[in-house]
Amino acid sequence: MENVSLFVVFLFLNVVSDKRDGLEIVPVMKGDYVILHTDAAEIQKYHLIQWMFGNTVICTFNKTYQVPPILNKLEVDRDTGSLKIRSIRTEQCGTYNLQMISSTHTIQKRFNITIFDAVKSVSVMEGDSVTLESDITKIYDEIQFEYDDSIIAKISRAAQNFSTFDVPDGRFRHRLKLDNQTGSLTITNITNQHTGFYHLHIFNSRHTVHKSFVVNVCNVVKYITVKVGESFTLDTGVTDIQKYGQLLWKFGGNDTLVSKINGTHPVFSTHERFKDRILYHENGSLTIEDTRFEHAGSYRIEMSSSRNTLLKRFSVLVTGKIQKSHDLRGSQQDHFAAIIT
Ligand SMILES: *[C@@H]1O[C@H](CO)[C@@H](O)[C@H](O)[C@H]1NC(C)=O
Ligand SMILES: *[C@@H]1O[C@H](CO)[C@@H](O)[C@H](O)[C@H]1NC(C)=O
Ligand SMILES: *[C@@H]1O[C@H](CO)[C@@H](O)[C@H](O)[C@H]1NC(C)=O
Ligand SMILES: *[C@@H]1O[C@H](CO)[C@@H](O)[C@H](O)[C@H]1NC(C)=O
Ligand SMILES: *[C@@H]1O[C@H](CO)[C@@H](O)[C@H](O)[C@H]1NC(C)=O
Ligand SMILES: *[C@@H]1O[C@H](CO)[C@@H](O)[C@H](O)[C@H]1NC(C)=O
Ligand SMILES: *[C@@H]1O[C@H](CO)[C@@H](O)[C@H](O)[C@H]1NC(C)=O
Ligand SMILES: *[C@@H]1O[C@H](CO)[C@@H](O)[C@H](O)[C@H]1NC(C)=O
């Protein structure tokens, strides 16, 4: 039996799943793209490769004789034999068995795909702290917090060991605090670098609980002052805009959609207030031209990638002089400033 390492690859996030008793627990979220790897270097060596879901054969094939499996929209990679599940659904969770038979050996692997208990979304202002609660009510053996494939905190009851670890690039330096009573992890002084998914695994002898958190960072408000008739730019401030699949620019207390951008096709508000005044930049930023008082107020951009949503807020102050047309003398001018928050 070959000693092969197992990896589970999600299209967007890589989660190192835990292996227990030869069974690989694969924690996913609904809609994730999951690939169960055969890790076979040369699948042509095997005269039989078989994937099973529970007791049901999904597919049996070899390199020369291939029956493409189409059961519940599953797919097998023709070159690697790996099983691909696009957009996983609850009913596709459970145990998957892989068997690969060659003239010299047999490889067996077991995967258990389970849906994370919950994904909790936490929005936090830049510079603030966020606590990821483990909500432990029962005795546990081990707790692990993961970020980007790295374990960032670990509690091992048996060893009385409570440790936090940084990721290789050092972004959590002096920022992690682990509460050894509640098993909760606090991340202090949050920046954009700390957004994304955090996975929590709670192990005990009988079962494993997986939770995940999405941490979104809301930047501090940026203030913009602009004169009537001039233009102003709402800058995303990010240079890697292609990372974000969707950008939503919103305005005002009612979150009126100003612009929606997915990929390269921006859609603009047809609202009278913004019609024909919006200039879209390649980097996702917007310029509002020929500003009027009605453009004062709060703007918000939501930049969503598969991993996280980044929020930025702008407060636009419009200043200018208007002539009072009902003033018969016609010469008096007043200073105006308008802001709605
Ligand atoms: C592939 O499978 C077919 C059908 O089961 C079988 O006839 C053939 O010998 C297999 N090929 C190899 C290389 O084992
Ligand atoms: C495997 O997955 C199923 C369905 O999610 C679950 O009911 C079962 O307890 C899991 N088995 C193990 C050994 O984790
Ligand atoms: C605690 O954990 C750290 C990191 O895993 C390890 O280096 C250390 O040896 C552990 N200490 C004990 C007492 O188990
Ligand atoms: C738990 O934390 C408290 C307070 O930080 C500390 O005094 C105590 O030694 C810790 N316990 C263990 C087992 O590390
Ligand atoms: C918070 O992080 C920023 C940027 O990483 C740093 O400049 C600042 O000193 C940190 N503040 C505290 C209170 O640690
Ligand atoms: C985005 O483009 C606008 C217009 O060219 C520019 O003013 C702004 O600085 C750019 N923003 C970034 C983050 O590069
Ligand atoms: C928000 O919508 C409500 C109902 O449509 C409207 O009465 C209110 O004036 C709107 N507020 C703003 C700030 O546009
Ligand atoms: C962008 O939107 C269009 C139309 O709403 C849709 O067909 C397309 O799939 C979207 N593209 C992405 C990358 O989401």
PDB file of N, CA and C in Angstrom, residues 240-333:
ATOM      1  N   ASP A 240      -5.565  45.319  -6.998  1.00  0.00           N
ATOM      2  CA  ASP A 240      -5.801  43.976  -7.550  1.00  0.00           C
ATOM      3  C   ASP A 240      -7.304  43.731  -7.696  1.00  0.00           C
ATOM      4  N   ILE A 241      -7.957  44.659  -8.403  1.00  0.00           N
ATOM      5  CA  ILE A 241      -9.415  44.609  -8.515  1.00  0.00           C
ATOM      6  C   ILE A 241      -9.904  43.331  -9.189  1.00  0.00           C
ATOM      7  N   GLN A 242      -9.075  42.737 -10.023  1.00  0.00           N
ATOM      8  CA  GLN A 242      -9.501  41.509 -10.729  1.00  0.00           C
ATOM      9  C   GLN A 242      -9.758  40.346  -9.766  1.00  0.00           C
ATOM     10  N   LYS A 243      -9.246  40.490  -8.538  1.00  0.00           N
ATOM     11  CA  LYS A 243      -9.474  39.477  -7.518  1.00  0.00           C
ATOM     12  C   LYS A 243     -10.940  39.428  -7.083  1.00  0.00           C
ATOM     13  N   TYR A 244     -11.621  40.545  -7.283  1.00  0.00           N
ATOM     14  CA  TYR A 244     -13.002  40.646  -6.821  1.00  0.00           C
ATOM     15  C   TYR A 244     -13.968  40.407  -7.969  1.00  0.00           C
ATOM     16  N   GLY A 245     -14.792  39.394  -7.814  1.00  0.00           N
ATOM     17  CA  GLY A 245     -15.733  39.034  -8.875  1.00  0.00           C
ATOM     18  C   GLY A 245     -16.841  40.046  -9.039  1.00  0.00           C
ATOM     19  N   GLN A 246     -17.183  40.711  -7.956  1.00  0.00           N
ATOM     20  CA  GLN A 246     -18.289  41.653  -8.029  1.00  0.00           C
ATOM     21  C   GLN A 246     -18.026  42.906  -7.204  1.00  0.00           C
ATOM     22  N   LEU A 247     -18.324  44.027  -7.799  1.00  0.00           N
ATOM     23  CA  LEU A 247     -18.227  45.301  -7.091  1.00  0.00           C
ATOM     24  C   LEU A 247     -19.603  45.939  -7.081  1.00  0.00           C
ATOM     25  N   LEU A 248     -20.027  46.380  -5.923  1.00  0.00           N
ATOM     26  CA  LEU A 248     -21.297  47.092  -5.835  1.00  0.00           C
ATOM     27  C   LEU A 248     -21.031  48.459  -5.235  1.00  0.00           C
ATOM     28  N   TRP A 249     -21.388  49.479  -5.975  1.00  0.00           N
ATOM     29  CA  TRP A 249     -21.295  50.837  -5.439  1.00  0.00           C
ATOM     30  C   TRP A 249     -22.693  51.239  -5.002  1.00  0.00           C
ATOM     31  N   LYS A 250     -22.819  51.671  -3.762  1.00  0.00           N
ATOM     32  CA  LYS A 250     -24.142  52.039  -3.259  1.00  0.00           C
ATOM     33  C   LYS A 250     -24.130  53.451  -2.705  1.00  0.00           C
ATOM     34  N   PHE A 251     -25.296  54.049  -2.715  1.00  0.00           N
ATOM     35  CA  PHE A 251     -25.404  55.428  -2.264  1.00  0.00           C
ATOM     36  C   PHE A 251     -26.531  55.587  -1.263  1.00  0.00           C
ATOM     37  N   GLY A 252     -26.267  56.417  -0.253  1.00  0.00           N
ATOM     38  CA  GLY A 252     -27.318  56.879   0.645  1.00  0.00           C
ATOM     39  C   GLY A 252     -27.797  55.867   1.651  1.00  0.00           C
ATOM     40  N   GLY A 253     -28.700  56.343   2.500  1.00  0.00           N
ATOM     41  CA  GLY A 253     -29.226  55.519   3.576  1.00  0.00           C
ATOM     42  C   GLY A 253     -29.989  54.318   3.051  1.00  0.00           C
ATOM     43  N   ASN A 254     -30.504  54.440   1.830  1.00  0.00           N
ATOM     44  CA  ASN A 254     -31.279  53.329   1.274  1.00  0.00           C
ATOM     45  C   ASN A 254     -30.449  52.421   0.387  1.00  0.00           C
ATOM     46  N   ASP A 255     -29.163  52.647   0.397  1.00  0.00           N
ATOM     47  CA  ASP A 255     -28.275  51.809  -0.403  1.00  0.00           C
ATOM     48  C   ASP A 255     -28.683  51.726  -1.870  1.00  0.00           C
ATOM     49  N   THR A 256     -29.037  52.839  -2.437  1.00  0.00           N
ATOM     50  CA  THR A 256     -29.363  52.893  -3.856  1.00  0.00           C
ATOM     51  C   THR A 256     -28.157  52.404  -4.644  1.00  0.00           C
ATOM     52  N   LEU A 257     -28.407  51.497  -5.563  1.00  0.00           N
ATOM     53  CA  LEU A 257     -27.301  50.967  -6.348  1.00  0.00           C
ATOM     54  C   LEU A 257     -26.843  52.005  -7.369  1.00  0.00           C
ATOM     55  N   VAL A 258     -25.575  52.351  -7.305  1.00  0.00           N
ATOM     56  CA  VAL A 258     -25.031  53.312  -8.252  1.00  0.00           C
ATOM     57  C   VAL A 258     -24.433  52.560  -9.427  1.00  0.00           C
ATOM     58  N   SER A 259     -23.722  51.483  -9.106  1.00  0.00           N
ATOM     59  CA  SER A 259     -23.095  50.725 -10.162  1.00  0.00           C
ATOM     60  C   SER A 259     -22.842  49.304  -9.685  1.00  0.00           C
ATOM     61  N   LYS A 260     -22.987  48.400 -10.626  1.00  0.00           N
ATOM     62  CA  LYS A 260     -22.734  47.001 -10.322  1.00  0.00           C
ATOM     63  C   LYS A 260     -21.746  46.520 -11.369  1.00  0.00           C
ATOM     64  N   ILE A 261     -20.657  45.976 -10.918  1.00  0.00           N
ATOM     65  CA  ILE A 261     -19.617  45.580 -11.858  1.00  0.00           C
ATOM     66  C   ILE A 261     -19.261  44.131 -11.592  1.00  0.00           C
ATOM     67  N   ASN A 262     -19.458  43.310 -12.568  1.00  0.00           N
ATOM     68  CA  ASN A 262     -18.945  41.939 -12.426  1.00  0.00           C
ATOM     69  C   ASN A 262     -18.037  41.717 -13.621  1.00  0.00           C
ATOM     70  N   GLY A 263     -16.866  41.255 -13.359  1.00  0.00           N
ATOM     71  CA  GLY A 263     -15.907  41.118 -14.439  1.00  0.00           C
ATOM     72  C   GLY A 263     -15.663  42.482 -15.054  1.00  0.00           C
ATOM     73  N   THR A 264     -15.892  42.607 -16.328  1.00  0.00           N
ATOM     74  CA  THR A 264     -15.552  43.861 -16.993  1.00  0.00           C
ATOM     75  C   THR A 264     -16.773  44.631 -17.467  1.00  0.00           C
ATOM     76  N   HIS A 265     -17.969  44.180 -17.023  1.00  0.00           N
ATOM     77  CA  HIS A 265     -19.162  44.839 -17.551  1.00  0.00           C
ATOM     78  C   HIS A 265     -19.914  45.635 -16.504  1.00  0.00           C
ATOM     79  N   PRO A 266     -19.570  46.894 -16.379  1.00  0.00           N
ATOM     80  CA  PRO A 266     -20.259  47.699 -15.385  1.00  0.00           C
ATOM     81  C   PRO A 266     -21.689  48.043 -15.824  1.00  0.00           C
ATOM     82  N   VAL A 267     -22.569  48.030 -14.854  1.00  0.00           N
ATOM     83  CA  VAL A 267     -23.948  48.464 -15.099  1.00  0.00           C
ATOM     84  C   VAL A 267     -24.147  49.680 -14.211  1.00  0.00           C
ATOM     85  N   PHE A 268     -24.702  50.734 -14.766  1.00  0.00           N
ATOM     86  CA  PHE A 268     -24.847  51.958 -13.982  1.00  0.00           C
ATOM     87  C   PHE A 268     -26.291  52.266 -13.664  1.00  0.00           C
ATOM     88  N   SER A 269     -26.452  52.971 -12.588  1.00  0.00           N
ATOM     89  CA  SER A 269     -27.786  53.396 -12.170  1.00  0.00           C
ATOM     90  C   SER A 269     -28.417  54.259 -13.256  1.00  0.00           C
ATOM     91  N   THR A 270     -29.695  54.027 -13.464  1.00  0.00           N
ATOM     92  CA  THR A 270     -30.396  54.887 -14.424  1.00  0.00           C
ATOM     93  C   THR A 270     -31.160  55.964 -13.670  1.00  0.00           C
ATOM     94  N   HIS A 271     -30.946  55.983 -12.360  1.00  0.00           N
ATOM     95  CA  HIS A 271     -31.580  57.001 -11.534  1.00  0.00           C
ATOM     96  C   HIS A 271     -31.164  58.378 -12.038  1.00  0.00           C
ATOM     97  N   GLU A 272     -32.100  59.259 -12.063  1.00  0.00           N
ATOM     98  CA  GLU A 272     -31.878  60.627 -12.554  1.00  0.00           C
ATOM     99  C   GLU A 272     -30.630  61.265 -11.924  1.00  0.00           C
ATOM    100  N   ARG A 273     -30.424  60.946 -10.660  1.00  0.00           N
ATOM    101  CA  ARG A 273     -29.319  61.554  -9.925  1.00  0.00           C
ATOM    102  C   ARG A 273     -27.942  61.218 -10.516  1.00  0.00           C
ATOM    103  N   PHE A 274     -27.827  60.007 -11.061  1.00  0.00           N
ATOM    104  CA  PHE A 274     -26.510  59.580 -11.521  1.00  0.00           C
ATOM    105  C   PHE A 274     -26.402  59.397 -13.032  1.00  0.00           C
ATOM    106  N   LYS A 275     -27.547  59.470 -13.693  1.00  0.00           N
ATOM    107  CA  LYS A 275     -27.602  59.211 -15.128  1.00  0.00           C
ATOM    108  C   LYS A 275     -26.591  60.063 -15.899  1.00  0.00           C
ATOM    109  N   ASP A 276     -25.796  59.416 -16.738  1.00  0.00           N
ATOM    110  CA  ASP A 276     -24.824  60.083 -17.623  1.00  0.00           C
ATOM    111  C   ASP A 276     -23.766  60.901 -16.889  1.00  0.00           C
ATOM    112  N   ARG A 277     -23.558  60.610 -15.632  1.00  0.00           N
ATOM    113  CA  ARG A 277     -22.556  61.375 -14.882  1.00  0.00           C
ATOM    114  C   ARG A 277     -21.439  60.479 -14.376  1.00  0.00           C
ATOM    115  N   ILE A 278     -21.591  59.192 -14.615  1.00  0.00           N
ATOM    116  CA  ILE A 278     -20.630  58.274 -14.006  1.00  0.00           C
ATOM    117  C   ILE A 278     -19.560  57.852 -15.002  1.00  0.00           C
ATOM    118  N   LEU A 279     -18.336  58.005 -14.556  1.00  0.00           N
ATOM    119  CA  LEU A 279     -17.199  57.578 -15.369  1.00  0.00           C
ATOM    120  C   LEU A 279     -16.561  56.402 -14.629  1.00  0.00           C
ATOM    121  N   TYR A 280     -16.489  55.292 -15.312  1.00  0.00           N
ATOM    122  CA  TYR A 280     -15.956  54.093 -14.669  1.00  0.00           C
ATOM    123  C   TYR A 280     -14.496  53.886 -15.046  1.00  0.00           C
ATOM    124  N   HIS A 281     -13.667  53.603 -14.066  1.00  0.00           N
ATOM    125  CA  HIS A 281     -12.250  53.343 -14.328  1.00  0.00           C
ATOM    126  C   HIS A 281     -11.957  51.845 -14.264  1.00  0.00           C
ATOM    127  N   GLU A 282     -10.975  51.460 -15.006  1.00  0.00           N
ATOM    128  CA  GLU A 282     -10.576  50.041 -15.078  1.00  0.00           C
ATOM    129  C   GLU A 282     -10.298  49.427 -13.713  1.00  0.00           C
ATOM    130  N   ASN A 283      -9.821  50.246 -12.809  1.00  0.00           N
ATOM    131  CA  ASN A 283      -9.480  49.714 -11.486  1.00  0.00           C
ATOM    132  C   ASN A 283     -10.679  49.660 -10.536  1.00  0.00           C
ATOM    133  N   GLY A 284     -11.880  49.863 -11.074  1.00  0.00           N
ATOM    134  CA  GLY A 284     -13.088  49.732 -10.261  1.00  0.00           C
ATOM    135  C   GLY A 284     -13.571  51.034  -9.655  1.00  0.00           C
ATOM    136  N   SER A 285     -12.741  52.071  -9.741  1.00  0.00           N
ATOM    137  CA  SER A 285     -13.116  53.357  -9.154  1.00  0.00           C
ATOM    138  C   SER A 285     -14.149  54.068 -10.032  1.00  0.00           C
ATOM    139  N   LEU A 286     -14.899  54.964  -9.410  1.00  0.00           N
ATOM    140  CA  LEU A 286     -15.924  55.719 -10.140  1.00  0.00           C
ATOM    141  C   LEU A 286     -15.649  57.204 -10.013  1.00  0.00           C
ATOM    142  N   THR A 287     -15.862  57.928 -11.083  1.00  0.00           N
ATOM    143  CA  THR A 287     -15.813  59.380 -10.994  1.00  0.00           C
ATOM    144  C   THR A 287     -17.218  59.904 -11.281  1.00  0.00           C
ATOM    145  N   ILE A 288     -17.713  60.749 -10.401  1.00  0.00           N
ATOM    146  CA  ILE A 288     -19.013  61.378 -10.621  1.00  0.00           C
ATOM    147  C   ILE A 288     -18.720  62.778 -11.155  1.00  0.00           C
ATOM    148  N   GLU A 289     -19.236  63.056 -12.316  1.00  0.00           N
ATOM    149  CA  GLU A 289     -18.949  64.338 -12.958  1.00  0.00           C
ATOM    150  C   GLU A 289     -20.075  65.332 -12.742  1.00  0.00           C
ATOM    151  N   ASP A 290     -19.723  66.598 -12.898  1.00  0.00           N
ATOM    152  CA  ASP A 290     -20.695  67.683 -12.793  1.00  0.00           C
ATOM    153  C   ASP A 290     -21.549  67.521 -11.523  1.00  0.00           C
ATOM    154  N   THR A 291     -20.850  67.497 -10.404  1.00  0.00           N
ATOM    155  CA  THR A 291     -21.499  67.250  -9.109  1.00  0.00           C
ATOM    156  C   THR A 291     -22.572  68.282  -8.783  1.00  0.00           C
ATOM    157  N   ARG A 292     -23.661  67.777  -8.247  1.00  0.00           N
ATOM    158  CA  ARG A 292     -24.696  68.672  -7.727  1.00  0.00           C
ATOM    159  C   ARG A 292     -24.895  68.372  -6.248  1.00  0.00           C
ATOM    160  N   PHE A 293     -25.660  69.216  -5.578  1.00  0.00           N
ATOM    161  CA  PHE A 293     -25.837  69.012  -4.137  1.00  0.00           C
ATOM    162  C   PHE A 293     -26.420  67.645  -3.812  1.00  0.00           C
ATOM    163  N   GLU A 294     -27.247  67.150  -4.712  1.00  0.00           N
ATOM    164  CA  GLU A 294     -27.902  65.865  -4.447  1.00  0.00           C
ATOM    165  C   GLU A 294     -26.911  64.685  -4.451  1.00  0.00           C
ATOM    166  N   HIS A 295     -25.667  64.957  -4.836  1.00  0.00           N
ATOM    167  CA  HIS A 295     -24.677  63.881  -4.804  1.00  0.00           C
ATOM    168  C   HIS A 295     -23.950  63.791  -3.474  1.00  0.00           C
ATOM    169  N   ALA A 296     -24.289  64.685  -2.575  1.00  0.00           N
ATOM    170  CA  ALA A 296     -23.691  64.636  -1.249  1.00  0.00           C
ATOM    171  C   ALA A 296     -24.282  63.458  -0.492  1.00  0.00           C
ATOM    172  N   GLY A 297     -23.492  62.894   0.361  1.00  0.00           N
ATOM    173  CA  GLY A 297     -23.996  61.791   1.169  1.00  0.00           C
ATOM    174  C   GLY A 297     -22.988  60.683   1.306  1.00  0.00           C
ATOM    175  N   SER A 298     -23.492  59.556   1.759  1.00  0.00           N
ATOM    176  CA  SER A 298     -22.558  58.454   1.987  1.00  0.00           C
ATOM    177  C   SER A 298     -22.591  57.464   0.825  1.00  0.00           C
ATOM    178  N   TYR A 299     -21.423  57.009   0.459  1.00  0.00           N
ATOM    179  CA  TYR A 299     -21.267  56.023  -0.598  1.00  0.00           C
ATOM    180  C   TYR A 299     -20.581  54.814   0.027  1.00  0.00           C
ATOM    181  N   ARG A 300     -20.836  53.686  -0.558  1.00  0.00           N
ATOM    182  CA  ARG A 300     -20.279  52.472   0.002  1.00  0.00           C
ATOM    183  C   ARG A 300     -19.896  51.581  -1.165  1.00  0.00           C
ATOM    184  N   ILE A 301     -18.757  50.958  -1.070  1.00  0.00           N
ATOM    185  CA  ILE A 301     -18.448  49.942  -2.070  1.00  0.00           C
ATOM    186  C   ILE A 301     -18.299  48.601  -1.377  1.00  0.00           C
ATOM    187  N   GLU A 302     -18.870  47.590  -1.992  1.00  0.00           N
ATOM    188  CA  GLU A 302     -18.708  46.222  -1.499  1.00  0.00           C
ATOM    189  C   GLU A 302     -17.969  45.464  -2.580  1.00  0.00           C
ATOM    190  N   MET A 303     -16.784  45.028  -2.242  1.00  0.00           N
ATOM    191  CA  MET A 303     -15.961  44.289  -3.204  1.00  0.00           C
ATOM    192  C   MET A 303     -15.942  42.833  -2.745  1.00  0.00           C
ATOM    193  N   SER A 304     -16.564  41.982  -3.543  1.00  0.00           N
ATOM    194  CA  SER A 304     -16.687  40.591  -3.112  1.00  0.00           C
ATOM    195  C   SER A 304     -15.824  39.663  -3.938  1.00  0.00           C
ATOM    196  N   SER A 305     -15.044  38.889  -3.244  1.00  0.00           N
ATOM    197  CA  SER A 305     -14.335  37.801  -3.909  1.00  0.00           C
ATOM    198  C   SER A 305     -14.925  36.526  -3.323  1.00  0.00           C
ATOM    199  N   SER A 306     -14.436  35.407  -3.778  1.00  0.00           N
ATOM    200  CA  SER A 306     -14.977  34.161  -3.247  1.00  0.00           C
ATOM    201  C   SER A 306     -14.626  34.017  -1.774  1.00  0.00           C
ATOM    202  N   ARG A 307     -13.606  34.715  -1.363  1.00  0.00           N
ATOM    203  CA  ARG A 307     -13.125  34.558   0.001  1.00  0.00           C
ATOM    204  C   ARG A 307     -13.720  35.568   0.968  1.00  0.00           C
ATOM    205  N   ASN A 308     -13.898  36.759   0.496  1.00  0.00           N
ATOM    206  CA  ASN A 308     -14.343  37.773   1.442  1.00  0.00           C
ATOM    207  C   ASN A 308     -14.983  38.959   0.753  1.00  0.00           C
ATOM    208  N   THR A 309     -15.550  39.815   1.556  1.00  0.00           N
ATOM    209  CA  THR A 309     -16.107  41.060   1.041  1.00  0.00           C
ATOM    210  C   THR A 309     -15.420  42.210   1.754  1.00  0.00           C
ATOM    211  N   LEU A 310     -14.961  43.133   0.979  1.00  0.00           N
ATOM    212  CA  LEU A 310     -14.288  44.294   1.527  1.00  0.00           C
ATOM    213  C   LEU A 310     -15.261  45.464   1.428  1.00  0.00           C
ATOM    214  N   LEU A 311     -15.405  46.185   2.514  1.00  0.00           N
ATOM    215  CA  LEU A 311     -16.327  47.315   2.493  1.00  0.00           C
ATOM    216  C   LEU A 311     -15.548  48.598   2.657  1.00  0.00           C
ATOM    217  N   LYS A 312     -15.914  49.602   1.898  1.00  0.00           N
ATOM    218  CA  LYS A 312     -15.315  50.906   2.087  1.00  0.00           C
ATOM    219  C   LYS A 312     -16.427  51.931   2.086  1.00  0.00           C
ATOM    220  N   ARG A 313     -16.259  52.933   2.911  1.00  0.00           N
ATOM    221  CA  ARG A 313     -17.291  53.962   2.983  1.00  0.00           C
ATOM    222  C   ARG A 313     -16.696  55.324   2.699  1.00  0.00           C
ATOM    223  N   PHE A 314     -17.486  56.147   2.048  1.00  0.00           N
ATOM    224  CA  PHE A 314     -17.064  57.496   1.694  1.00  0.00           C
ATOM    225  C   PHE A 314     -18.176  58.432   2.127  1.00  0.00           C
ATOM    226  N   SER A 315     -17.778  59.593   2.573  1.00  0.00           N
ATOM    227  CA  SER A 315     -18.775  60.596   2.896  1.00  0.00           C
ATOM    228  C   SER A 315     -18.448  61.809   2.037  1.00  0.00           C
ATOM    229  N   VAL A 316     -19.385  62.174   1.198  1.00  0.00           N
ATOM    230  CA  VAL A 316     -19.114  63.244   0.238  1.00  0.00           C
ATOM    231  C   VAL A 316     -19.842  64.517   0.656  1.00  0.00           C
ATOM    232  N   LEU A 317     -19.063  65.562   0.747  1.00  0.00           N
ATOM    233  CA  LEU A 317     -19.576  66.873   1.116  1.00  0.00           C
ATOM    234  C   LEU A 317     -19.527  67.730  -0.144  1.00  0.00           C
ATOM    235  N   VAL A 318     -20.648  68.344  -0.480  1.00  0.00           N
ATOM    236  CA  VAL A 318     -20.680  69.190  -1.679  1.00  0.00           C
ATOM    237  C   VAL A 318     -20.807  70.637  -1.244  1.00  0.00           C
ATOM    238  N   THR A 319     -19.925  71.464  -1.717  1.00  0.00           N
ATOM    239  CA  THR A 319     -19.988  72.873  -1.359  1.00  0.00           C
ATOM    240  C   THR A 319     -20.154  73.700  -2.627  1.00  0.00           C
ATOM    241  N   GLY A 320     -20.679  74.879  -2.454  1.00  0.00           N
ATOM    242  CA  GLY A 320     -20.809  75.710  -3.641  1.00  0.00           C
ATOM    243  C   GLY A 320     -21.660  76.924  -3.346  1.00  0.00           C
ATOM    244  N   LYS A 321     -21.822  77.721  -4.366  1.00  0.00           N
ATOM    245  CA  LYS A 321     -22.618  78.932  -4.218  1.00  0.00           C
ATOM    246  C   LYS A 321     -23.817  78.793  -5.121  1.00  0.00           C
ATOM    247  N   ILE A 322     -24.978  79.144  -4.611  1.00  0.00           N
ATOM    248  CA  ILE A 322     -26.108  79.160  -5.523  1.00  0.00           C
ATOM    249  C   ILE A 322     -26.745  80.536  -5.488  1.00  0.00           C
ATOM    250  N   GLN A 323     -27.317  80.838  -6.586  1.00  0.00           N
ATOM    251  CA  GLN A 323     -27.956  82.140  -6.699  1.00  0.00           C
ATOM    252  C   GLN A 323     -29.423  81.969  -6.362  1.00  0.00           C
ATOM    253  N   LYS A 324     -29.904  82.828  -5.539  1.00  0.00           N
ATOM    254  CA  LYS A 324     -31.329  82.755  -5.203  1.00  0.00           C
ATOM    255  C   LYS A 324     -32.110  83.423  -6.333  1.00  0.00           C
ATOM    256  N   SER A 325     -32.778  82.618  -7.134  1.00  0.00           N
ATOM    257  CA  SER A 325     -33.429  83.165  -8.326  1.00  0.00           C
ATOM    258  C   SER A 325     -34.633  84.043  -7.977  1.00  0.00           C
ATOM    259  N   HIS A 326     -35.188  83.784  -6.787  1.00  0.00           N
ATOM    260  CA  HIS A 326     -36.364  84.594  -6.433  1.00  0.00           C
ATOM    261  C   HIS A 326     -35.961  85.963  -5.862  1.00  0.00           C
ATOM    262  N   ASP A 327     -34.643  86.116  -5.674  1.00  0.00           N
ATOM    263  CA  ASP A 327     -34.170  87.402  -5.168  1.00  0.00           C
ATOM    264  C   ASP A 327     -34.138  88.395  -6.329  1.00  0.00           C
ATOM    265  N   LEU A 328     -34.980  89.375  -6.233  1.00  0.00           N
ATOM    266  CA  LEU A 328     -35.128  90.305  -7.354  1.00  0.00           C
ATOM    267  C   LEU A 328     -33.837  91.056  -7.654  1.00  0.00           C
ATOM    268  N   ARG A 329     -33.092  91.302  -6.591  1.00  0.00           N
ATOM    269  CA  ARG A 329     -31.841  92.011  -6.843  1.00  0.00           C
ATOM    270  C   ARG A 329     -30.814  91.099  -7.524  1.00  0.00           C
ATOM    271  N   GLY A 330     -31.034  89.776  -7.364  1.00  0.00           N
ATOM    272  CA  GLY A 330     -30.256  88.793  -8.135  1.00  0.00           C
ATOM    273  C   GLY A 330     -28.770  88.742  -7.832  1.00  0.00           C
ATOM    274  N   SER A 331     -28.334  89.451  -6.850  1.00  0.00           N
ATOM    275  CA  SER A 331     -26.887  89.496  -6.662  1.00  0.00           C
ATOM    276  C   SER A 331     -26.444  88.728  -5.421  1.00  0.00           C
ATOM    277  N   GLN A 332     -27.392  88.483  -4.549  1.00  0.00           N
ATOM    278  CA  GLN A 332     -26.995  87.858  -3.289  1.00  0.00           C
ATOM    279  C   GLN A 332     -26.660  86.375  -3.472  1.00  0.00           C
ATOM    280  N   GLN A 333     -25.559  85.984  -2.927  1.00  0.00           N
ATOM    281  CA  GLN A 333     -25.162  84.573  -3.049  1.00  0.00           C
ATOM    282  C   GLN A 333     -24.937  83.974  -1.673  1.00  0.00           C
TER     283      GLN A 333
END
